[in-house]
Amino acid sequence: MSVKSKLQSIAAKLLPARYYCEDALLTGHTFVKPEYFDASYQRGLRATNGRDSRNRWRVAVAIWAAKQALRSNGCFVELGVNYGFTSSAVLHNLTALNRRRRFILIDSFEGVEGKRFDSNYNHSYESVVANFKEWPHAEVYKGWLPKVLPSIPFGTIAYLHIDLNSARHEVESFQFLQSMLTKGSVVLLDDYCYSGFTKTQKAWDALGLNILALPTGQGLIIV
Ligand SMILES: C[S@@+](CC[C@H](N)C(=O)[O-])C[C@H]1O[C@@H](n2cnc3c(N)ncnc32)[C@H](O)[C@@H]1O
């Protein structure tokens, strides 16, 4: 556990329960959970075998983004899947709401290019395919981004969650997919202004888009 996370867990114990204190975010504002949130988060944890990043607010934002994207035409896409934590939570939530949309999940399943065999990342494509089996409309692709993109039949896109922890590959992948985004579609950047991700923010800002910086560290774009 890093010093920052240790300090945060001490603060969480000292503060009254109404404070949200995890994932580099401490606030007295109310953490408003979307409908079916707890069960959705638990489904996310099933994908990681219980490993908990304690980032509930970020997951709540992803669920909001997916629900908002249901108003637009197109498939749902995640770039950077790892164990499938966030997308499992999102899919569980949409299923509870009786909604389904084609969901495309893409990862190298070999970590970040040039930094392979990082033990933080899942290297088993098969385990992720097994995790998403309960949703026949979910498709898992293994490949390096952005190179793999031309081989995937996207059609149009309504929801795009980008989470590669690799600024150049994130931006290049977005640029490839940008023309497929439909009006009102939602792009969620997991690490846009997250603590320690200054390079990522600079790379995104260079595109001149209207990105909402969220206190969770995420960035939000409505197309
Ligand atoms: C932070 S994890 C994704 C976490 C996931 N979105 C979630 O919320 O549970 C980043 C993932 O991006 C993948 N990745 C990083 N660079 C990539 C690239 N250029 N092509 C494909 N996958 C990549 C890594 O393998 C890793 O699984």
mmCIF file of C-alpha atoms and ligand atoms in Angstrom:
data_model
loop_
_atom_site.group_PDB
_atom_site.id
_atom_site.type_symbol
_atom_site.label_atom_id
_atom_site.label_comp_id
_atom_site.label_asym_id
_atom_site.label_seq_id
_atom_site.Cartn_x
_atom_site.Cartn_y
_atom_site.Cartn_z
ATOM 1 C CA MET A 1 0.000 0.000 0.000
ATOM 2 C CA SER A 2 1.388 3.460 -0.954
ATOM 3 C CA VAL A 3 1.847 6.233 1.656
ATOM 4 C CA LYS A 4 -1.033 8.110 -0.001
ATOM 5 C CA SER A 5 -3.420 5.163 0.340
ATOM 6 C CA LYS A 6 -2.293 4.560 3.945
ATOM 7 C CA LEU A 7 -3.030 8.207 4.832
ATOM 8 C CA GLN A 8 -6.370 7.938 3.110
ATOM 9 C CA SER A 9 -7.388 4.807 5.002
ATOM 10 C CA ILE A 10 -6.396 6.488 8.308
ATOM 11 C CA ALA A 11 -8.455 9.594 7.380
ATOM 12 C CA ALA A 12 -11.406 7.370 6.411
ATOM 13 C CA LYS A 13 -11.330 5.779 9.890
ATOM 14 C CA LEU A 14 -11.139 9.152 11.665
ATOM 15 C CA LEU A 15 -13.829 10.952 9.676
ATOM 16 C CA PRO A 16 -17.579 10.564 10.218
ATOM 17 C CA ALA A 17 -19.101 7.938 7.903
ATOM 18 C CA ARG A 18 -20.853 10.562 5.776
ATOM 19 C CA TYR A 19 -17.476 11.599 4.282
ATOM 20 C CA TYR A 20 -16.414 9.989 1.024
ATOM 21 C CA CYS A 21 -12.742 9.162 1.449
ATOM 22 C CA GLU A 22 -11.157 6.830 -1.091
ATOM 23 C CA ASP A 23 -9.421 6.810 -4.484
ATOM 24 C CA ALA A 24 -7.589 10.127 -3.864
ATOM 25 C CA LEU A 25 -10.876 11.915 -3.164
ATOM 26 C CA LEU A 26 -11.962 13.263 0.209
ATOM 27 C CA THR A 27 -15.223 15.167 0.352
ATOM 28 C CA GLY A 28 -18.118 15.909 2.654
ATOM 29 C CA HIS A 29 -20.471 16.030 -0.326
ATOM 30 C CA THR A 30 -23.000 13.240 -0.550
ATOM 31 C CA PHE A 31 -21.978 10.252 -2.643
ATOM 32 C CA VAL A 32 -25.224 9.631 -4.505
ATOM 33 C CA LYS A 33 -25.379 6.022 -5.638
ATOM 34 C CA PRO A 34 -27.152 5.140 -8.877
ATOM 35 C CA GLU A 35 -29.972 2.596 -8.674
ATOM 36 C CA TYR A 36 -28.652 -1.001 -8.211
ATOM 37 C CA PHE A 37 -25.202 0.407 -7.395
ATOM 38 C CA ASP A 38 -24.156 -1.937 -4.578
ATOM 39 C CA ALA A 39 -25.003 -5.099 -6.514
ATOM 40 C CA SER A 40 -23.296 -3.657 -9.609
ATOM 41 C CA TYR A 41 -20.107 -2.877 -7.662
ATOM 42 C CA GLN A 42 -20.169 -6.381 -6.194
ATOM 43 C CA ARG A 43 -20.442 -7.829 -9.712
ATOM 44 C CA GLY A 44 -17.395 -5.756 -10.629
ATOM 45 C CA LEU A 45 -15.537 -7.294 -7.693
ATOM 46 C CA ARG A 46 -16.440 -10.764 -8.884
ATOM 47 C CA ALA A 47 -14.487 -10.003 -12.062
ATOM 48 C CA THR A 48 -11.359 -9.176 -10.049
ATOM 49 C CA ASN A 49 -11.766 -12.067 -7.631
ATOM 50 C CA GLY A 50 -12.486 -9.591 -4.864
ATOM 51 C CA ARG A 51 -9.552 -7.201 -5.455
ATOM 52 C CA ASP A 52 -11.077 -3.845 -4.561
ATOM 53 C CA SER A 53 -9.635 -0.569 -5.908
ATOM 54 C CA ARG A 54 -12.148 1.264 -3.687
ATOM 55 C CA ASN A 55 -13.192 3.678 -6.427
ATOM 56 C CA ARG A 56 -16.961 3.681 -6.017
ATOM 57 C CA TRP A 57 -17.459 7.250 -7.226
ATOM 58 C CA ARG A 58 -15.604 6.524 -10.484
ATOM 59 C CA VAL A 59 -17.782 3.456 -11.027
ATOM 60 C CA ALA A 60 -20.906 5.506 -10.298
ATOM 61 C CA VAL A 61 -19.795 7.984 -12.986
ATOM 62 C CA ALA A 62 -19.271 5.151 -15.497
ATOM 63 C CA ILE A 63 -22.775 3.863 -14.758
ATOM 64 C CA TRP A 64 -24.207 7.361 -15.232
ATOM 65 C CA ALA A 65 -22.297 7.703 -18.535
ATOM 66 C CA ALA A 66 -23.637 4.376 -19.799
ATOM 67 C CA LYS A 67 -27.209 5.244 -18.864
ATOM 68 C CA GLN A 68 -26.874 8.614 -20.569
ATOM 69 C CA ALA A 69 -25.423 6.921 -23.671
ATOM 70 C CA LEU A 70 -28.512 4.715 -23.975
ATOM 71 C CA ARG A 71 -30.204 7.854 -25.370
ATOM 72 C CA SER A 72 -27.893 7.730 -28.420
ATOM 73 C CA ASN A 73 -27.500 5.177 -31.178
ATOM 74 C CA GLY A 74 -24.458 2.966 -31.306
ATOM 75 C CA CYS A 75 -22.518 0.324 -29.450
ATOM 76 C CA PHE A 76 -20.670 0.629 -26.146
ATOM 77 C CA VAL A 77 -16.870 0.357 -26.138
ATOM 78 C CA GLU A 78 -14.195 0.058 -23.483
ATOM 79 C CA LEU A 79 -10.514 0.494 -24.338
ATOM 80 C CA GLY A 80 -8.494 -1.065 -21.506
ATOM 81 C CA VAL A 81 -10.447 -3.776 -19.729
ATOM 82 C CA ASN A 82 -7.983 -5.472 -17.374
ATOM 83 C CA TYR A 83 -10.132 -7.896 -15.321
ATOM 84 C CA GLY A 84 -13.364 -6.266 -16.497
ATOM 85 C CA PHE A 85 -14.189 -4.607 -13.188
ATOM 86 C CA THR A 86 -15.854 -1.360 -14.325
ATOM 87 C CA SER A 87 -17.558 -2.849 -17.372
ATOM 88 C CA SER A 88 -18.966 -5.721 -15.312
ATOM 89 C CA ALA A 89 -20.473 -3.188 -12.916
ATOM 90 C CA VAL A 90 -21.881 -1.185 -15.842
ATOM 91 C CA LEU A 91 -23.287 -4.268 -17.571
ATOM 92 C CA HIS A 92 -24.826 -5.524 -14.333
ATOM 93 C CA ASN A 93 -26.504 -2.156 -13.869
ATOM 94 C CA LEU A 94 -27.859 -2.005 -17.417
ATOM 95 C CA THR A 95 -29.137 -5.575 -17.076
ATOM 96 C CA ALA A 96 -30.920 -4.663 -13.826
ATOM 97 C CA LEU A 97 -32.540 -1.827 -15.771
ATOM 98 C CA ASN A 98 -33.525 -4.333 -18.441
ATOM 99 C CA ARG A 99 -31.388 -2.621 -21.066
ATOM 100 C CA ARG A 100 -28.862 -4.222 -23.396
ATOM 101 C CA ARG A 101 -26.520 -2.812 -25.996
ATOM 102 C CA ARG A 102 -23.652 -4.395 -27.929
ATOM 103 C CA PHE A 103 -20.583 -3.963 -25.694
ATOM 104 C CA ILE A 104 -17.093 -4.155 -27.201
ATOM 105 C CA LEU A 105 -14.150 -4.683 -24.811
ATOM 106 C CA ILE A 106 -10.564 -4.368 -26.033
ATOM 107 C CA ASP A 107 -7.263 -4.974 -24.250
ATOM 108 C CA SER A 108 -3.793 -6.278 -25.030
ATOM 109 C CA PHE A 109 -4.089 -8.522 -21.978
ATOM 110 C CA GLU A 110 -0.328 -7.945 -21.855
ATOM 111 C CA GLY A 111 -0.299 -4.627 -19.977
ATOM 112 C CA VAL A 112 0.935 -1.309 -21.374
ATOM 113 C CA GLU A 113 3.070 -1.511 -24.539
ATOM 114 C CA GLY A 114 6.757 -1.340 -23.645
ATOM 115 C CA LYS A 115 5.989 -2.168 -19.989
ATOM 116 C CA ARG A 116 4.779 -5.731 -20.392
ATOM 117 C CA PHE A 117 4.455 -8.225 -17.533
ATOM 118 C CA ASP A 118 3.412 -5.546 -15.066
ATOM 119 C CA SER A 119 1.835 -7.592 -12.270
ATOM 120 C CA ASN A 120 -0.864 -4.919 -11.790
ATOM 121 C CA TYR A 121 -2.512 -6.088 -14.986
ATOM 122 C CA ASN A 122 -4.427 -9.192 -15.922
ATOM 123 C CA HIS A 123 -2.739 -11.319 -18.571
ATOM 124 C CA SER A 124 -5.523 -13.827 -19.079
ATOM 125 C CA TYR A 125 -7.800 -13.139 -22.035
ATOM 126 C CA GLU A 126 -9.627 -16.426 -21.347
ATOM 127 C CA SER A 127 -10.607 -15.445 -17.797
ATOM 128 C CA VAL A 128 -12.087 -12.175 -19.084
ATOM 129 C CA VAL A 129 -14.053 -13.965 -21.792
ATOM 130 C CA ALA A 130 -15.399 -16.284 -19.059
ATOM 131 C CA ASN A 131 -16.298 -13.291 -16.868
ATOM 132 C CA PHE A 132 -18.412 -11.685 -19.604
ATOM 133 C CA LYS A 133 -20.076 -14.925 -20.758
ATOM 134 C CA GLU A 134 -23.308 -14.082 -18.941
ATOM 135 C CA TRP A 135 -23.783 -11.202 -21.410
ATOM 136 C CA PRO A 136 -23.973 -12.627 -24.958
ATOM 137 C CA HIS A 137 -23.960 -9.064 -26.324
ATOM 138 C CA ALA A 138 -20.453 -8.465 -24.868
ATOM 139 C CA GLU A 139 -17.481 -9.090 -27.190
ATOM 140 C CA VAL A 140 -13.925 -9.306 -25.875
ATOM 141 C CA TYR A 141 -11.034 -8.563 -28.258
ATOM 142 C CA LYS A 142 -7.336 -9.085 -27.583
ATOM 143 C CA GLY A 143 -4.939 -6.721 -29.332
ATOM 144 C CA TRP A 144 -2.744 -3.647 -29.138
ATOM 145 C CA LEU A 145 -4.438 -0.279 -29.379
ATOM 146 C CA PRO A 146 -4.721 1.560 -31.648
ATOM 147 C CA LYS A 147 -3.357 -1.033 -34.152
ATOM 148 C CA VAL A 148 -6.166 -3.537 -33.578
ATOM 149 C CA LEU A 149 -8.983 -1.031 -34.200
ATOM 150 C CA PRO A 150 -9.331 -1.354 -38.009
ATOM 151 C CA SER A 151 -10.043 -5.099 -37.611
ATOM 152 C CA ILE A 152 -13.090 -4.558 -35.344
ATOM 153 C CA PRO A 153 -16.531 -3.889 -36.894
ATOM 154 C CA PHE A 154 -17.828 -1.073 -34.665
ATOM 155 C CA GLY A 155 -20.598 0.582 -36.641
ATOM 156 C CA THR A 156 -21.505 3.669 -34.628
ATOM 157 C CA ILE A 157 -20.553 4.295 -30.979
ATOM 158 C CA ALA A 158 -22.670 5.749 -28.138
ATOM 159 C CA TYR A 159 -20.400 5.081 -25.118
ATOM 160 C CA LEU A 160 -16.615 5.078 -25.105
ATOM 161 C CA HIS A 161 -14.689 4.402 -21.894
ATOM 162 C CA ILE A 162 -10.949 4.956 -22.321
ATOM 163 C CA ASP A 163 -8.633 3.579 -19.652
ATOM 164 C CA LEU A 164 -5.224 2.522 -20.986
ATOM 165 C CA ASN A 165 -2.923 4.351 -18.555
ATOM 166 C CA SER A 166 -0.956 5.238 -21.681
ATOM 167 C CA ALA A 167 -1.566 8.781 -22.978
ATOM 168 C CA ARG A 168 -0.404 8.391 -26.587
ATOM 169 C CA HIS A 169 -2.322 5.175 -27.188
ATOM 170 C CA GLU A 170 -5.457 6.659 -25.624
ATOM 171 C CA VAL A 171 -5.407 9.751 -27.841
ATOM 172 C CA GLU A 172 -4.521 7.839 -31.024
ATOM 173 C CA SER A 173 -7.320 5.323 -30.373
ATOM 174 C CA PHE A 174 -9.806 8.127 -29.764
ATOM 175 C CA GLN A 175 -8.777 9.838 -33.003
ATOM 176 C CA PHE A 176 -9.425 6.618 -34.907
ATOM 177 C CA LEU A 177 -12.896 6.180 -33.361
ATOM 178 C CA GLN A 178 -13.958 9.832 -33.224
ATOM 179 C CA SER A 179 -15.950 9.860 -36.484
ATOM 180 C CA MET A 180 -17.993 6.833 -35.295
ATOM 181 C CA LEU A 181 -19.332 8.659 -32.218
ATOM 182 C CA THR A 182 -22.988 9.594 -32.626
ATOM 183 C CA LYS A 183 -24.630 12.818 -31.486
ATOM 184 C CA GLY A 184 -25.077 12.848 -27.709
ATOM 185 C CA SER A 185 -22.653 9.975 -27.218
ATOM 186 C CA VAL A 186 -20.523 9.948 -24.074
ATOM 187 C CA VAL A 187 -16.752 9.599 -23.844
ATOM 188 C CA LEU A 188 -15.375 8.891 -20.375
ATOM 189 C CA LEU A 189 -11.636 9.249 -19.747
ATOM 190 C CA ASP A 190 -10.701 7.305 -16.649
ATOM 191 C CA ASP A 191 -7.483 9.132 -15.805
ATOM 192 C CA TYR A 192 -7.846 12.564 -17.427
ATOM 193 C CA CYS A 193 -6.942 14.600 -14.318
ATOM 194 C CA TYR A 194 -6.228 11.758 -11.885
ATOM 195 C CA SER A 195 -3.431 12.316 -9.390
ATOM 196 C CA GLY A 196 -0.084 11.676 -11.140
ATOM 197 C CA PHE A 197 -1.516 11.683 -14.693
ATOM 198 C CA THR A 198 -0.396 15.171 -15.817
ATOM 199 C CA LYS A 199 0.989 13.794 -19.094
ATOM 200 C CA THR A 200 -2.385 12.238 -19.883
ATOM 201 C CA GLN A 201 -4.202 15.507 -19.270
ATOM 202 C CA LYS A 202 -1.755 17.430 -21.497
ATOM 203 C CA ALA A 203 -2.164 14.902 -24.311
ATOM 204 C CA TRP A 204 -5.960 15.210 -24.177
ATOM 205 C CA ASP A 205 -5.936 18.996 -23.846
ATOM 206 C CA ALA A 206 -3.854 19.246 -27.022
ATOM 207 C CA LEU A 207 -6.920 18.018 -28.954
ATOM 208 C CA GLY A 208 -8.890 21.156 -28.013
ATOM 209 C CA LEU A 209 -12.012 19.245 -26.912
ATOM 210 C CA ASN A 210 -14.500 20.430 -24.292
ATOM 211 C CA ILE A 211 -13.539 18.028 -21.466
ATOM 212 C CA LEU A 212 -15.202 18.284 -18.070
ATOM 213 C CA ALA A 213 -12.614 17.550 -15.367
ATOM 214 C CA LEU A 214 -14.333 15.592 -12.609
ATOM 215 C CA PRO A 215 -13.159 15.504 -8.973
ATOM 216 C CA THR A 216 -12.846 11.731 -9.331
ATOM 217 C CA GLY A 217 -9.935 12.305 -11.745
ATOM 218 C CA GLN A 218 -12.048 11.316 -14.749
ATOM 219 C CA GLY A 219 -12.751 13.461 -17.804
ATOM 220 C CA LEU A 220 -16.143 13.629 -19.491
ATOM 221 C CA ILE A 221 -16.973 14.565 -23.067
ATOM 222 C CA ILE A 222 -20.497 14.780 -24.481
ATOM 223 C CA VAL A 223 -20.363 14.629 -28.284
HETATM 224 C C1 LIG B 1 -6.183 0.511 -15.751
HETATM 225 S S1 LIG B 1 -6.393 -0.950 -16.656
HETATM 226 C C2 LIG B 1 -8.076 -0.918 -17.180
HETATM 227 C C3 LIG B 1 -9.055 -1.062 -16.036
HETATM 228 C C4 LIG B 1 -10.502 -1.221 -16.449
HETATM 229 N N1 LIG B 1 -10.922 -0.196 -17.384
HETATM 230 C C5 LIG B 1 -11.401 -1.137 -15.229
HETATM 231 O O1 LIG B 1 -11.891 -0.032 -14.935
HETATM 232 O O2 LIG B 1 -11.589 -2.146 -14.562
HETATM 233 C C6 LIG B 1 -5.515 -0.575 -18.125
HETATM 234 C C7 LIG B 1 -5.561 -1.697 -19.152
HETATM 235 O O3 LIG B 1 -5.121 -1.162 -20.398
HETATM 236 C C8 LIG B 1 -4.436 -2.162 -21.103
HETATM 237 N N2 LIG B 1 -3.579 -1.471 -22.093
HETATM 238 C C9 LIG B 1 -2.698 -0.476 -21.859
HETATM 239 N N3 LIG B 1 -2.154 -0.043 -23.028
HETATM 240 C C10 LIG B 1 -2.743 -0.762 -24.012
HETATM 241 C C11 LIG B 1 -2.631 -0.760 -25.444
HETATM 242 N N4 LIG B 1 -1.819 0.082 -26.106
HETATM 243 N N5 LIG B 1 -3.382 -1.639 -26.139
HETATM 244 C C12 LIG B 1 -4.226 -2.488 -25.500
HETATM 245 N N6 LIG B 1 -4.390 -2.530 -24.163
HETATM 246 C C13 LIG B 1 -3.652 -1.684 -23.416
HETATM 247 C C14 LIG B 1 -3.668 -2.939 -20.035
HETATM 248 O O4 LIG B 1 -3.418 -4.244 -20.459
HETATM 249 C C15 LIG B 1 -4.651 -2.885 -18.854
HETATM 250 O O5 LIG B 1 -5.422 -4.059 -18.773
#
